[in-house]
Short mmCIF file of C-alpha atoms in Angstrom, two decimals:
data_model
loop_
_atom_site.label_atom_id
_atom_site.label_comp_id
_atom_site.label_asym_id
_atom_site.label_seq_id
_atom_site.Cartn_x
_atom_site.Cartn_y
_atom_site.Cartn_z
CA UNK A 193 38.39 94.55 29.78
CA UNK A 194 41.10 91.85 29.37
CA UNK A 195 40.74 90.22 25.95
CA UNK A 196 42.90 87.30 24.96
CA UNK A 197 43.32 86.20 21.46
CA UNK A 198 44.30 83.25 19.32
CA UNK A 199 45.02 82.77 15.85
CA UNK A 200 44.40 81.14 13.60
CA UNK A 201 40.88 81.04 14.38
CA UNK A 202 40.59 77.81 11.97
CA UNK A 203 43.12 75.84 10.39
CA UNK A 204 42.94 72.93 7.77
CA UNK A 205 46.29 70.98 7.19
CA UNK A 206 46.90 67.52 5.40
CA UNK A 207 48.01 64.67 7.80
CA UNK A 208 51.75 64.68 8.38
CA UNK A 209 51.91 68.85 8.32
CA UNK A 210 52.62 70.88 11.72
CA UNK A 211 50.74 73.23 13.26
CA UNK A 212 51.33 76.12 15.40
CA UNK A 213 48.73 77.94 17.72
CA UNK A 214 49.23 81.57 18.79
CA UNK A 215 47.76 82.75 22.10
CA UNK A 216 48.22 86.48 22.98
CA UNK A 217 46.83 87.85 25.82
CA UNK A 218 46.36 91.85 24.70
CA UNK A 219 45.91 94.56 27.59
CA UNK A 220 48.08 92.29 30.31
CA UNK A 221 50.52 90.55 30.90
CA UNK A 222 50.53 86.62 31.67
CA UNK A 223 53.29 84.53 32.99
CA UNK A 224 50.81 81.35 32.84
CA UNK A 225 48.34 80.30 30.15
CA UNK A 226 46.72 77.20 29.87
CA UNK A 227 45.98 75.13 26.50
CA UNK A 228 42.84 72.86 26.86
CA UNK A 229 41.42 70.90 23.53
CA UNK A 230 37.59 70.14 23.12
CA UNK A 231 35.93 67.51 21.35
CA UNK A 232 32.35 68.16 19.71
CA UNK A 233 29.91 68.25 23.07
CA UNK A 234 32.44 67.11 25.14
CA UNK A 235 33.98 68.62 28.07
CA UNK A 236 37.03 71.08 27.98
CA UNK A 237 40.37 68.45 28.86
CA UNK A 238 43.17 70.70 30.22
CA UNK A 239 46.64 69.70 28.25
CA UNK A 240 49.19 71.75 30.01
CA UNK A 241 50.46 74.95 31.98
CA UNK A 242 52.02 77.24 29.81
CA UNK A 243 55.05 79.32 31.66
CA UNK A 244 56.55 82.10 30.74
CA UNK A 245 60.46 81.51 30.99
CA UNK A 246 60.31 77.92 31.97
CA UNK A 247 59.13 74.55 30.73
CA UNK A 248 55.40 74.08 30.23
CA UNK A 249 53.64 71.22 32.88
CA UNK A 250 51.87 68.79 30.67
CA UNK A 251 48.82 66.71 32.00
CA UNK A 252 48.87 63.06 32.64
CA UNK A 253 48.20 61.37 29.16
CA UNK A 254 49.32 64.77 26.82
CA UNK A 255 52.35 63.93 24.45
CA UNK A 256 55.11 66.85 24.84
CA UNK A 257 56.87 66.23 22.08
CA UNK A 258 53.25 65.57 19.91
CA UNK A 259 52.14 69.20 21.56
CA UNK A 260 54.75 71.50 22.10
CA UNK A 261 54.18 74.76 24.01
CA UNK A 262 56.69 77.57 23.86
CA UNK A 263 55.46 80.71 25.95
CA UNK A 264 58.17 83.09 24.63
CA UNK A 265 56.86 86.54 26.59
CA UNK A 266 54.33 87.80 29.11
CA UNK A 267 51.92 88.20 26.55
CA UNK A 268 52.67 85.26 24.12
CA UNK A 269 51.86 81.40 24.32
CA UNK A 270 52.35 79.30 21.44
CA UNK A 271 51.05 75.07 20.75
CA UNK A 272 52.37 73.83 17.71
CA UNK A 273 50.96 70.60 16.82
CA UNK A 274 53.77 68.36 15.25
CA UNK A 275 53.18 65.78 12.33
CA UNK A 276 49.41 66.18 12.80
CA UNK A 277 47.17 63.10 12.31
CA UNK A 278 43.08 63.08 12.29
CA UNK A 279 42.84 62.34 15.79
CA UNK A 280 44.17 65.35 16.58
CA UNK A 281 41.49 67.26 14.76
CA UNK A 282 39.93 69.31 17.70
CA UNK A 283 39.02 72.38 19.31
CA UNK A 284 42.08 74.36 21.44
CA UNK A 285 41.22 76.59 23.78
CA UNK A 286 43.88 79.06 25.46
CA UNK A 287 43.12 81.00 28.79
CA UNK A 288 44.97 83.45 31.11
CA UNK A 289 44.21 84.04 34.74
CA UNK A 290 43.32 87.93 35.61
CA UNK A 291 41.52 89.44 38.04
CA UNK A 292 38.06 91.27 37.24
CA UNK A 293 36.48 93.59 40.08
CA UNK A 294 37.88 91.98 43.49
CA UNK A 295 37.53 88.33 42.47
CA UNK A 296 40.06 86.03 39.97
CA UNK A 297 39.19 84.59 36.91
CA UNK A 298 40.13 83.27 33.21
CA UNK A 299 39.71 84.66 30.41
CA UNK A 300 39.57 82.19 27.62
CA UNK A 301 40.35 82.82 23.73
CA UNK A 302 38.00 82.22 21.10
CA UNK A 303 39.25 79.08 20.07
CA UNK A 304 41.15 77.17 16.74
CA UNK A 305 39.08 74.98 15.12
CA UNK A 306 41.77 72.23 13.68
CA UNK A 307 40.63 69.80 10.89
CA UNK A 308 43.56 67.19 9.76
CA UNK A 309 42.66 66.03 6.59
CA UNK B 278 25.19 84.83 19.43
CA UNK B 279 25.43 82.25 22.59
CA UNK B 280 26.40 83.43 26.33
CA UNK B 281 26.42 82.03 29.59
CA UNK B 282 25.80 84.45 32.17
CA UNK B 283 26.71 83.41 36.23
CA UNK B 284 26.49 85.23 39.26
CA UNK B 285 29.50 87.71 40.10
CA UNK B 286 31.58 86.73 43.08
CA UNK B 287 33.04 86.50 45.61
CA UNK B 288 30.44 84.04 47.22
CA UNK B 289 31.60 83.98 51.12
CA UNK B 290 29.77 81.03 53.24
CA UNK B 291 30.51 79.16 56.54
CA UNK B 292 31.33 75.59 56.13
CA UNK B 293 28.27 73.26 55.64
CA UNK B 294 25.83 75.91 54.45
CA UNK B 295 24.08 75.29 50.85
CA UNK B 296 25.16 76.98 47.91
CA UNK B 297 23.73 77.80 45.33
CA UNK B 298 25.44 79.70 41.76
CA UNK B 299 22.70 80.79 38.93
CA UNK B 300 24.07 80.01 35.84
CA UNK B 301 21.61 80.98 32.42
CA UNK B 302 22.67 80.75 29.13
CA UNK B 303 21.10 81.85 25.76
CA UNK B 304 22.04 79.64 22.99
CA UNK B 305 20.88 78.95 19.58
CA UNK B 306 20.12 74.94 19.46
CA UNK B 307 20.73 72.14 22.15
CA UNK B 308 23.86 72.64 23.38
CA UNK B 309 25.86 70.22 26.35
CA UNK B 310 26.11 72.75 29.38
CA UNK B 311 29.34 72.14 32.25
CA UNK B 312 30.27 73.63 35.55
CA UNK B 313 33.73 73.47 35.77
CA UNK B 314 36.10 74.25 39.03
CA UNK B 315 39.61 75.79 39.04
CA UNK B 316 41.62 75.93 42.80
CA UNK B 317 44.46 78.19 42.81
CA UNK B 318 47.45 78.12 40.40
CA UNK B 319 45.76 75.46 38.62
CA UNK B 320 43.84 74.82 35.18
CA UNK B 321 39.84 74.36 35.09
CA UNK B 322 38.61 71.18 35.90
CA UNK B 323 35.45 69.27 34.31
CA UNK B 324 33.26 69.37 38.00
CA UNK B 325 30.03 68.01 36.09
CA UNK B 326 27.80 68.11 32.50
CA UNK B 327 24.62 67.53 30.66
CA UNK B 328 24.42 67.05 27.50
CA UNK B 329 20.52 67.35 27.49
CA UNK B 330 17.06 69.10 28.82
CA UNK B 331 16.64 67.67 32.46
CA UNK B 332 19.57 65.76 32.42
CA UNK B 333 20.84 66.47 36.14
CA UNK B 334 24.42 66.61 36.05
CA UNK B 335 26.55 65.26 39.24
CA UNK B 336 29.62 64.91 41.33
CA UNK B 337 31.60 65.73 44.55
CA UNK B 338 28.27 66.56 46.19
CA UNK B 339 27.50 69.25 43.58
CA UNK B 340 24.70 68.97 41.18
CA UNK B 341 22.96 71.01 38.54
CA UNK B 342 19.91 70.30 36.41
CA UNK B 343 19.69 71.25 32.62
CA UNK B 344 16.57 73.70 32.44
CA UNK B 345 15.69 74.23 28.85
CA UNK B 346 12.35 76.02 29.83
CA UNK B 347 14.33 78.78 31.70
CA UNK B 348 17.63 78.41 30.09
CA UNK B 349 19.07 77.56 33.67
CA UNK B 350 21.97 75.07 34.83
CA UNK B 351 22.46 76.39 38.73
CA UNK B 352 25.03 75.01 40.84
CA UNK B 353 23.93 73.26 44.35
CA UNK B 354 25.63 71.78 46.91
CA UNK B 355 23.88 71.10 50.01
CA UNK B 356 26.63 71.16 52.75
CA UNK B 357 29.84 73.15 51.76
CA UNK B 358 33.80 72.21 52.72
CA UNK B 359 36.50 74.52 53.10
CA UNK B 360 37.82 72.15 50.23
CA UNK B 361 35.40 73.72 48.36
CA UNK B 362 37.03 77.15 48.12
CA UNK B 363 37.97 77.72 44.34
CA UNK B 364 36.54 79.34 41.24
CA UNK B 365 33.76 77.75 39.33
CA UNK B 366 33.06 78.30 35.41
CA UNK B 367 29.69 77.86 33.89
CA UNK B 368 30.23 77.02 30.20
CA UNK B 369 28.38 75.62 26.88
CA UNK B 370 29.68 73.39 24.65
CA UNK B 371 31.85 75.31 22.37
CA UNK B 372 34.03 77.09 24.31
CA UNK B 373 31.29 79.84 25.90
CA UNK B 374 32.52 80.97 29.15
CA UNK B 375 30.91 82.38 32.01
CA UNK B 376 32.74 84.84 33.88
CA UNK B 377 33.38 82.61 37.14
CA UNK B 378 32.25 83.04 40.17
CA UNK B 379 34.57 83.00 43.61
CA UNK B 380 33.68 80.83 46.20
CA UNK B 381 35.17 81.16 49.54
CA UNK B 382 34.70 78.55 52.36
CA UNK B 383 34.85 79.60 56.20
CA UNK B 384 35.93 77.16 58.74
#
C-alpha cells in the first residue's frame, strides 16, 4: 500500500541551528501534503498545506518565514525549521491524501522527533 | 507495537440517523486517544480527546468515551447533518493513525 516517509526520524540541534524535514511520499504521487506538529499528549495542530508548484497555505498563528515549506515535486515536501529555539522542540507529522479501496484517506509519516537544545 | 484500528468506510446514512464508528486501539501504557475530522481538500482537524480511562471526550454533537477495559474510543453522534459528511481519523497520542473512515450524509 501507499507508504509515506520522513527523515530524519529524530533530530537534535543546538538553539540558533536550522532544520530541514523531508517528506516523501513513495509509490504515488502527491501534489498536497500537510505538516502538522504534536506536543507530548496533545492533539495533532495542522501548520500548513504543502503544494506542489505553488506557495504553501499556512494556518492562522504558524510563522512562514519561522517554518518554511518547499514542496519541490509530486513526491517531495520539505519543512525546514529556521534559527530553531526550544519551543520549537516537537513532534512533525507529514501526511498525503490517497485513496484506499473506494473511500479517501491520509496516510501519515512516521514522524521527526525534534529536540532544540 | 501500538495501533488503532477503525471501521472501513464508506459509512452512508440519511440525515438525523445515529452514528456510530468503532475505534480500538492496542497500546502499551496510558496513552491520550483523539477522533479527528478532515472535509475535503482540507487538513485533519482535532474533533475531540481524552487523555484518560472514562474520560468522555466531546464536541459538535459527537462524543466518545475512553474504554480502557475494552481498549475502545467509538464515535457517536445521535442525529447526523449533511455537514457532517467528511473523513474521520481515530488516533493515539504519538502520531498512531487509524485508517479513516468515510462518512457520507444524505439529505
Amino acid at each position: 500500500g501507499a507508504v509515506v516517509s520522513q527523515h530524519p526520524s529524530r533530530v537534535i540541534c543546538k538553539s540558533g541551528t536550522s532544520v530541514k524535514i523531508e517528506c516523501r511520499s513513495l509509490d504515488f504521487q502527491a501534489t498536497t501534503m500537510f505538516w502538522y506538529r504534536q506536543f507530548p499528549k496533545q492533539s495533532l495542530m495542522l501548520m500548513a498545506t504543502s503544494n506542489e508548484g505553488s506557495k504553501a497555505t499556512y494556518e492562522q498563528g504558524v510563522e512562514k518565514d519561522k517554518f518554511l515549506i518547499n514542496h519541490a515535486s509530486l513526491t517531495l515536501s520539505t519543512l525546514t525549521v529556521t534559527s530553531a529555539h526550544p519551543e520549537d522542540s516537537s513532534f512533525y507529522i507529514c501526511s498525503a491524501p490517497g485513496v484506499t479501496g473506494n473511500q479517501e484517506t491520509q496516510y501519515f509519516g512516521p514522524g521527526t522527533r525534534l529536540l532544540v537544545l | 507495537g501500538d495501533s488503532v484500528t477503525q471501521m472501513e468506510g464508506p459509512v452512508t446514512l440519511s440525515e438525523e440517523a445515529f452514528l456510530t464508528i468503532n475505534c480500538t486501539y492496542t497500546a502499551t501504557g496510558y496513552p491520550s486517544l483523539f477522533w479527528y475530522v478532515q472535509y475535503p481538500g482540507e487538513g485533519l482537524q482535532l474533533l475531540l480527546k481524552a487523555t484518560k480511562a472514562d474520560d468522555k471526550g466531546s464536541n459538535k454533537g459527537f462524543e466518545a468515551t475512553y474504554r480502557k477495559e475494552t481498549t475502545s474510543f467509538h464515535l457517536e453522534k445521535g442525529s447526523v447533518q449533511v455537514s457532517d459528511s467528511a473523513v474521520y481519523f481515530c488516533a493515539l497520542s504519538g502520531g498512531i493513525f487509524g485508517k479513516g473512515t468515510r462518512l457520507h450524509i444524505l439529505p
